[in-house]
Tab-separated table of C-alpha atoms in Angstrom:
chain	number	residue	atom	x	y	z
H	10	MET	CA	77.519	134.193	-2.684
H	11	LYS	CA	77.943	135.047	0.977
H	12	ALA	CA	79.121	131.529	1.814
H	13	PHE	CA	82.371	132.137	-0.040
H	14	GLY	CA	83.325	135.313	1.807
H	15	PRO	CA	85.172	134.043	4.930
H	16	THR	CA	87.577	131.843	2.985
H	17	LEU	CA	89.058	134.461	0.694
H	18	ALA	CA	92.050	135.697	2.657
H	19	VAL	CA	93.128	132.597	4.570
H	20	MET	CA	93.658	129.832	1.998
H	21	PHE	CA	96.531	129.319	-0.417
H	22	LEU	CA	96.686	127.399	-3.647
H	23	PHE	CA	99.884	125.467	-4.309
H	24	ILE	CA	100.263	124.701	-7.987
H	25	PRO	CA	102.912	122.137	-8.932
H	26	ALA	CA	105.271	123.090	-11.719
H	27	THR	CA	108.784	122.366	-12.802
H	28	HIS	CA	109.943	125.971	-12.503
H	29	ALA	CA	109.398	127.123	-8.921
H	30	ALA	CA	105.686	127.894	-9.161
H	31	PRO	CA	104.557	130.494	-6.636
H	32	ALA	CA	102.244	129.725	-3.735
H	33	CYS	CA	99.171	131.575	-4.894
H	34	PRO	CA	96.516	132.978	-2.584
H	35	GLN	CA	93.221	131.259	-3.260
H	36	TYR	CA	90.080	133.096	-4.261
H	37	PRO	CA	87.463	130.331	-4.473
H	38	PRO	CA	85.419	130.509	-7.671
H	39	VAL	CA	82.008	132.081	-7.078
H	40	MET	CA	79.475	129.836	-8.730
H	41	ASN	CA	76.284	131.873	-8.321
H	42	VAL	CA	75.871	135.616	-8.870
H	43	SER	CA	72.942	137.003	-6.940
H	44	GLY	CA	71.803	139.971	-4.914
H	45	PRO	CA	68.688	141.964	-4.053
H	46	GLU	CA	67.097	144.562	-6.287
H	47	PHE	CA	68.173	147.719	-4.490
H	48	TYR	CA	65.886	150.238	-6.175
H	49	SER	CA	62.608	150.811	-4.379
H	50	ASP	CA	60.735	152.463	-7.281
H	51	ALA	CA	59.730	151.409	-10.771
H	52	LYS	CA	61.992	153.989	-12.466
H	53	GLY	CA	65.107	152.646	-10.797
H	54	SER	CA	65.971	155.967	-9.237
H	55	THR	CA	65.409	155.589	-5.479
H	56	VAL	CA	67.980	153.458	-3.663
H	57	ASP	CA	67.152	151.336	-0.635
H	58	PRO	CA	70.333	151.753	1.477
H	59	ALA	CA	69.923	148.444	3.334
H	60	LYS	CA	69.517	146.453	0.132
H	61	GLU	CA	72.365	148.343	-1.516
H	62	ALA	CA	74.613	147.354	1.405
H	63	GLU	CA	73.454	143.744	1.095
H	64	LEU	CA	74.213	143.796	-2.606
H	65	GLY	CA	77.691	145.150	-1.844
H	66	ARG	CA	78.323	142.201	0.481
H	67	ASP	CA	77.136	139.783	-2.190
H	68	ARG	CA	79.468	141.365	-4.753
H	69	GLN	CA	82.497	141.410	-2.454
H	70	PRO	CA	83.986	137.943	-3.208
H	71	ILE	CA	84.154	138.668	-6.939
H	72	ASN	CA	85.380	142.214	-6.359
H	73	ASP	CA	88.106	140.807	-4.084
H	74	PHE	CA	89.172	138.428	-6.847
H	75	LEU	CA	89.192	141.193	-9.461
H	76	SER	CA	91.170	143.451	-7.109
H	77	TYR	CA	93.845	140.796	-6.690
H	78	GLU	CA	93.954	140.101	-10.411
H	79	THR	CA	94.155	143.707	-11.575
H	80	GLN	CA	96.708	144.766	-8.961
H	81	SER	CA	98.848	141.740	-9.832
H	82	LEU	CA	98.932	142.942	-13.434
H	83	ASP	CA	99.088	146.700	-12.847
H	84	GLY	CA	101.317	146.910	-9.793
H	85	LYS	CA	100.275	147.579	-6.218
H	86	PRO	CA	98.844	151.058	-5.629
H	87	ALA	CA	99.911	152.940	-2.513
H	88	TRP	CA	96.517	152.491	-0.843
H	89	SER	CA	96.334	148.718	-1.342
H	90	ARG	CA	96.606	146.213	1.515
H	91	LEU	CA	96.871	143.160	-0.726
H	92	THR	CA	99.888	140.875	-0.511
H	93	ASP	CA	101.332	138.008	-2.574
H	94	LEU	CA	100.612	139.819	-5.831
H	95	SER	CA	101.822	137.876	-8.859
H	96	SER	CA	100.945	138.081	-12.541
H	97	THR	CA	101.630	134.343	-12.816
H	98	CYS	CA	99.159	133.671	-10.019
H	99	ALA	CA	96.648	136.001	-11.643
H	100	ASN	CA	96.775	133.862	-14.770
H	101	LEU	CA	96.595	130.576	-12.849
H	102	LEU	CA	93.669	131.782	-10.753
H	103	LEU	CA	91.742	132.931	-13.819
H	104	GLN	CA	92.190	129.422	-15.217
H	105	THR	CA	90.911	128.017	-11.896
H	106	TRP	CA	87.727	130.074	-12.213
H	107	ALA	CA	87.322	129.010	-15.831
H	108	ALA	CA	87.811	125.317	-15.022
H	109	ALA	CA	85.161	125.556	-12.302
H	110	ASP	CA	82.694	127.269	-14.688
H	111	ALA	CA	82.421	130.164	-12.244
H	112	MET	CA	79.426	132.536	-12.331
H	113	ALA	CA	77.355	129.859	-14.066
H	114	THR	CA	74.067	130.722	-12.377
H	115	THR	CA	72.081	133.773	-11.225
H	116	VAL	CA	69.638	132.341	-8.693
H	117	ASP	CA	68.273	134.054	-5.585
H	118	ALA	CA	67.676	132.475	-2.186
H	119	ASN	CA	64.218	131.294	-3.323
H	120	GLY	CA	65.552	129.560	-6.432
H	121	ARG	CA	64.266	132.237	-8.799
H	122	TYR	CA	66.222	134.236	-11.366
H	123	SER	CA	68.011	137.170	-9.746
H	124	ARG	CA	67.664	140.174	-12.031
H	125	GLU	CA	70.297	142.142	-10.144
H	126	GLY	CA	72.517	139.078	-10.265
H	127	GLY	CA	72.104	139.046	-14.027
H	128	VAL	CA	73.105	142.706	-14.245
H	129	ASP	CA	76.159	142.098	-12.065
H	130	LYS	CA	77.096	139.002	-14.036
H	131	GLY	CA	77.260	141.128	-17.166
H	132	GLU	CA	79.514	143.647	-15.418
H	133	PHE	CA	81.788	140.941	-14.025
H	134	THR	CA	81.978	139.215	-17.410
H	135	ARG	CA	83.394	142.411	-18.904
H	136	GLY	CA	85.958	142.461	-16.094
H	137	MET	CA	87.055	138.902	-16.837
H	138	VAL	CA	87.352	139.568	-20.586
H	139	MET	CA	89.446	142.679	-19.979
H	140	LEU	CA	91.683	140.715	-17.593
H	141	ALA	CA	92.272	138.127	-20.293
H	142	LEU	CA	93.169	140.875	-22.768
H	143	LYS	CA	95.618	142.447	-20.333
H	144	LEU	CA	97.233	139.071	-19.665
H	145	ARG	CA	97.541	138.498	-23.408
H	146	ALA	CA	99.081	141.963	-23.896
H	147	GLN	CA	101.675	141.121	-21.240
H	148	GLY	CA	102.673	138.042	-23.218
H	149	GLN	CA	101.071	135.423	-20.991
H	150	GLU	CA	99.452	132.340	-22.485
H	151	LEU	CA	95.935	131.843	-21.174
H	152	GLY	CA	94.871	128.541	-19.655
H	153	PRO	CA	93.054	126.189	-22.044
H	154	GLU	CA	89.636	126.666	-20.468
H	155	VAL	CA	89.651	130.462	-20.195
H	156	THR	CA	88.407	131.473	-23.642
H	157	PRO	CA	85.694	128.738	-23.823
H	158	TRP	CA	84.439	129.836	-20.397
H	159	LEU	CA	84.423	133.491	-21.384
H	160	GLY	CA	82.743	132.560	-24.649
H	161	HIS	CA	79.878	130.910	-22.790
H	162	LEU	CA	79.391	133.962	-20.565
H	163	VAL	CA	79.596	136.398	-23.475
H	164	ASN	CA	77.310	134.408	-25.754
H	165	GLU	CA	74.730	134.130	-22.970
H	166	LYS	CA	74.632	137.934	-22.700
H	167	ILE	CA	74.480	138.393	-26.475
H	168	LYS	CA	71.525	136.011	-26.756
H	169	GLY	CA	69.617	137.727	-23.955
H	170	ASP	CA	70.319	141.224	-25.286
H	171	ARG	CA	69.159	140.344	-28.791
H	172	GLN	CA	65.903	138.987	-27.388
H	173	ARG	CA	65.320	142.100	-25.288
H	174	LEU	CA	66.115	144.452	-28.149
H	175	ALA	CA	63.767	142.552	-30.448
H	176	GLN	CA	61.023	142.967	-27.831
H	177	GLY	CA	61.709	146.692	-27.490
H	178	ASN	CA	63.057	146.422	-23.933
H	179	ARG	CA	65.840	148.941	-24.333
H	180	GLU	CA	68.107	149.162	-21.315
H	181	GLY	CA	70.692	151.247	-23.105
H	182	ASN	CA	73.610	151.379	-20.673
H	183	LEU	CA	73.458	147.600	-20.082
H	184	CYS	CA	73.376	146.933	-23.817
H	185	TYR	CA	76.350	149.227	-24.385
H	186	GLU	CA	78.360	147.461	-21.685
H	187	ASP	CA	77.624	144.087	-23.249
H	188	GLY	CA	78.701	145.539	-26.580
H	189	ALA	CA	82.066	146.469	-25.063
H	190	THR	CA	82.341	142.977	-23.587
H	191	ALA	CA	81.582	141.377	-26.941
H	192	ALA	CA	84.124	143.621	-28.670
H	193	GLY	CA	86.748	142.568	-26.137
H	194	TYR	CA	85.958	138.908	-26.714
H	195	ALA	CA	86.135	139.405	-30.484
H	196	LEU	CA	89.560	140.984	-30.003
H	197	LEU	CA	90.642	138.053	-27.846
H	198	THR	CA	89.357	135.263	-30.076
H	199	SER	CA	88.242	136.647	-33.489
H	200	ASP	CA	84.753	135.334	-32.700
H	201	ARG	CA	82.410	136.301	-35.544
H	202	ASP	CA	79.178	136.507	-33.537
H	203	ALA	CA	80.763	138.697	-30.856
H	204	PHE	CA	82.197	140.964	-33.547
H	205	ASP	CA	78.808	141.250	-35.250
H	206	PHE	CA	77.064	141.991	-31.946
H	207	GLN	CA	79.332	144.877	-31.024
H	208	ASN	CA	78.549	146.360	-34.433
H	209	GLU	CA	74.829	145.899	-33.749
H	210	VAL	CA	75.211	147.735	-30.433
H	211	TRP	CA	77.099	150.563	-32.093
H	212	ARG	CA	74.401	150.989	-34.750
H	213	TYR	CA	71.730	150.853	-32.036
H	214	PHE	CA	73.430	153.748	-30.266
H	215	LEU	CA	73.635	155.801	-33.455
H	216	ALA	CA	69.912	155.265	-33.988
H	217	SER	CA	69.023	155.998	-30.354
H	218	VAL	CA	70.839	159.220	-29.495
H	219	HIS	CA	68.986	162.445	-30.230
H	220	ASP	CA	70.763	165.357	-31.884
H	221	ASP	CA	70.979	167.091	-28.505
H	222	GLY	CA	72.562	164.023	-26.919
H	223	TYR	CA	69.617	162.672	-24.951
H	224	LEU	CA	68.891	158.955	-24.708
H	225	ASP	CA	65.274	157.967	-24.088
H	226	SER	CA	66.420	154.753	-22.400
H	227	GLU	CA	68.204	156.773	-19.705
H	228	LEU	CA	65.677	159.622	-19.326
H	229	VAL	CA	63.212	157.131	-17.867
H	230	ARG	CA	65.538	156.768	-14.853
H	231	GLY	CA	64.101	159.986	-13.409
H	232	SER	CA	66.372	161.536	-10.796
H	233	ARG	CA	69.200	159.247	-11.899
H	234	ALA	CA	68.932	160.151	-15.580
H	235	LEU	CA	72.209	162.102	-15.406
H	236	ILE	CA	74.012	159.222	-13.720
H	237	TYR	CA	72.806	156.797	-16.362
H	238	HIS	CA	73.545	159.083	-19.292
H	239	ASP	CA	77.095	159.181	-17.927
H	240	ARG	CA	77.067	155.407	-17.471
H	241	ALA	CA	75.948	154.932	-21.074
H	242	LEU	CA	78.677	157.318	-22.237
H	243	SER	CA	81.326	155.456	-20.248
H	244	MET	CA	80.359	152.098	-21.737
H	245	LEU	CA	80.266	153.541	-25.247
H	246	LEU	CA	83.730	155.019	-24.766
H	247	ALA	CA	84.982	151.606	-23.639
H	248	LEU	CA	83.401	150.051	-26.734
H	249	ARG	CA	84.865	152.778	-28.926
H	250	GLU	CA	88.357	152.098	-27.563
H	251	ILE	CA	88.164	148.398	-28.370
H	252	ARG	CA	86.773	149.131	-31.813
H	253	ARG	CA	89.850	151.300	-32.328
H	254	THR	CA	92.003	148.327	-31.327
H	255	LEU	CA	90.087	146.201	-33.840
H	256	HIS	CA	90.991	148.825	-36.479
H	257	ILE	CA	87.368	149.779	-37.128
H	258	PRO	CA	87.383	153.341	-38.504
H	259	GLU	CA	85.417	156.003	-36.653
H	260	THR	CA	83.103	157.900	-38.976
H	261	ALA	CA	82.127	161.547	-38.721
H	262	GLU	CA	78.641	160.434	-37.655
H	263	ASP	CA	80.094	158.208	-34.919
H	264	ARG	CA	82.057	161.075	-33.495
H	265	SER	CA	79.192	163.564	-33.825
H	266	LYS	CA	76.841	161.320	-31.837
H	267	LEU	CA	79.392	160.625	-29.102
H	268	LYS	CA	80.276	164.295	-28.912
H	269	ALA	CA	76.592	165.224	-28.507
H	270	LEU	CA	76.222	162.768	-25.612
H	271	SER	CA	79.488	163.863	-23.998
H	272	ASP	CA	78.555	167.544	-24.309
H	273	LEU	CA	75.135	166.855	-22.806
H	274	VAL	CA	76.614	165.068	-19.795
H	275	GLY	CA	79.180	167.821	-19.274
H	276	ARG	CA	76.562	170.542	-19.544
H	277	SER	CA	74.250	168.673	-17.175
H	278	ILE	CA	76.980	168.228	-14.580
H	279	CYS	CA	77.180	172.021	-14.404
H	280	HIS	CA	73.499	172.743	-14.976
H	281	PRO	CA	71.280	169.678	-14.398
H	282	GLU	CA	67.992	171.616	-14.516
H	283	GLN	CA	67.152	170.884	-18.157
H	284	MET	CA	67.761	167.162	-17.756
H	285	ALA	CA	65.597	167.128	-14.643
H	286	THR	CA	62.788	168.769	-16.613
H	287	ARG	CA	63.170	166.303	-19.487
H	288	ALA	CA	63.165	163.402	-16.999
H	289	GLY	CA	60.093	164.775	-15.236
H	290	VAL	CA	61.680	165.181	-11.804
H	291	VAL	CA	62.504	168.037	-9.472
H	292	SER	CA	66.268	167.501	-9.502
H	293	GLU	CA	69.016	165.191	-10.708
H	294	GLU	CA	71.273	163.200	-8.433
H	295	ALA	CA	74.881	164.322	-8.814
H	296	ILE	CA	77.458	162.033	-10.355
H	297	GLY	CA	79.871	160.785	-7.699
H	298	ALA	CA	83.630	160.807	-8.167
H	299	TRP	CA	83.365	157.258	-9.562
H	300	GLY	CA	81.585	158.711	-12.577
H	301	PHE	CA	84.708	160.514	-13.813
H	302	ARG	CA	87.036	157.558	-14.360
H	303	VAL	CA	86.438	156.612	-17.979
H	304	GLN	CA	86.111	160.037	-19.617
H	305	PRO	CA	89.711	161.295	-19.133
H	306	THR	CA	91.167	157.980	-20.300
H	307	TYR	CA	89.034	157.010	-23.290
H	308	GLY	CA	87.218	160.234	-24.132
H	309	ALA	CA	89.645	163.087	-23.521
H	310	ASP	CA	89.142	164.290	-27.098
H	311	LEU	CA	85.425	164.784	-26.369
H	312	VAL	CA	85.766	166.762	-23.139
H	313	ASN	CA	84.249	170.237	-23.277
H	314	SER	CA	84.662	173.217	-20.951
H	315	ASP	CA	81.798	172.039	-18.730
H	316	TRP	CA	83.626	168.807	-17.954
H	317	ARG	CA	86.752	170.771	-17.082
H	318	GLN	CA	84.866	173.308	-14.972
H	319	CYS	CA	82.433	171.080	-13.083
H	320	GLY	CA	83.943	167.610	-13.275
H	321	ILE	CA	85.486	166.038	-10.204
H	322	PRO	CA	89.191	165.320	-10.813
H	323	THR	CA	90.097	161.891	-9.464
H	324	PRO	CA	93.521	160.257	-9.452
H	325	ASN	CA	91.942	156.826	-8.967
H	326	LEU	CA	91.254	155.761	-12.548
H	327	VAL	CA	90.602	152.156	-11.536
H	328	ASP	CA	87.620	150.227	-12.857
H	329	LEU	CA	87.584	146.599	-11.676
H	330	ASN	CA	85.209	145.640	-14.479
H	331	GLY	CA	87.232	147.556	-17.054
H	332	GLY	CA	90.544	145.782	-16.538
H	333	GLY	CA	91.818	147.691	-13.496
H	334	ASP	CA	93.985	150.768	-14.036
H	335	LEU	CA	92.418	152.304	-17.136
H	336	ASP	CA	95.581	154.071	-18.274
H	337	LYS	CA	97.380	150.716	-18.219
H	338	MET	CA	94.409	149.032	-19.864
H	339	ARG	CA	94.628	151.515	-22.695
H	340	LYS	CA	98.339	150.778	-23.078
H	341	ALA	CA	97.479	147.073	-23.199
H	342	LEU	CA	94.964	147.768	-25.957
H	343	ASP	CA	97.594	149.806	-27.800
H	344	GLU	CA	99.938	146.813	-27.575
H	345	LEU	CA	97.247	144.496	-28.909
H	346	ALA	CA	96.447	146.942	-31.706
H	347	GLY	CA	100.099	146.906	-32.694
H	348	THR	CA	100.156	143.109	-32.607
H	349	GLU	CA	97.113	143.002	-34.883
H	350	ALA	CA	98.711	145.448	-37.270
H	351	ARG	CA	101.721	143.137	-37.517
H	352	GLN	CA	99.693	139.929	-37.826
H	353	GLY	CA	96.563	141.183	-39.605
H	354	SER	CA	93.320	142.383	-38.009
H	355	ALA	CA	91.557	140.061	-35.562
H	356	ALA	CA	88.208	141.203	-36.913
H	357	PRO	CA	86.618	138.131	-38.587
H	358	GLY	CA	86.324	138.284	-42.315
H	359	ARG	CA	88.149	141.586	-42.589
């Protein structure tokens, strides 16, 4: 991925059209998603700073693209240094990535599968699906190759997740994120398999969460158990929001399970000692400010007093892999929900 970095800010894509097409900045499609495993222990709790920095450099070209896309659709925030923002260009550039079959491989420098690349590819796929939904909500027609490209990426994740779940390899927060991605793709295209998979993920969560909110899949992360309980919660809230847009009713059991997890995370932010004991470690790593983006947007009805007392207020509710500005993403989902209500639900067979 590093080979793409130097070209990002200096090239421009001129797209011919009959109606004064803009000169769009070019973000060359990244074909391979890779990066080093940055945890230095088996639990995935101890970070190697040098490898984490290397991974950040590997991620940068795609993050730069997503930053341009989301800011073009949301409006330029005061802190941004980007120029030439254009929703039309955002749409054209997404089509360029789709036509190139971007992110097709996850191969490391030695030609082997990059596990961290696979994780990142799943995160970036969610970002691309949410971009497409936001473009659709703004009334833009997607390029002809966008949904087939997204479908290939989404179906690849669904296939891999089903195999891992069947083998008992339960990486909860990753599964929940892929569930949100599949739900978004089902909303975009009415794809039956994606719709079924997000339901499978939801049922898996209901079966996995303990009455006190704990998730075994995240307790094994040791000193990062709190971080990954919050990560799982964030992805489930994103999935829940898209299920709402698909007009899937929330049951009392759904809400009870989510509330238990949300209460646990809030309580552990204030008093992490019990989670540390359950995870078998001396202490829990604190959630950074980035961990408080999703909850106020998609889970405000689940916030307890611990969240309000010990949470870190942040005005930057931007998630590049969640569609950008989350408040505006939620409004886009509201618009799509209204469109479905007028045209009939996008959920297949419903």
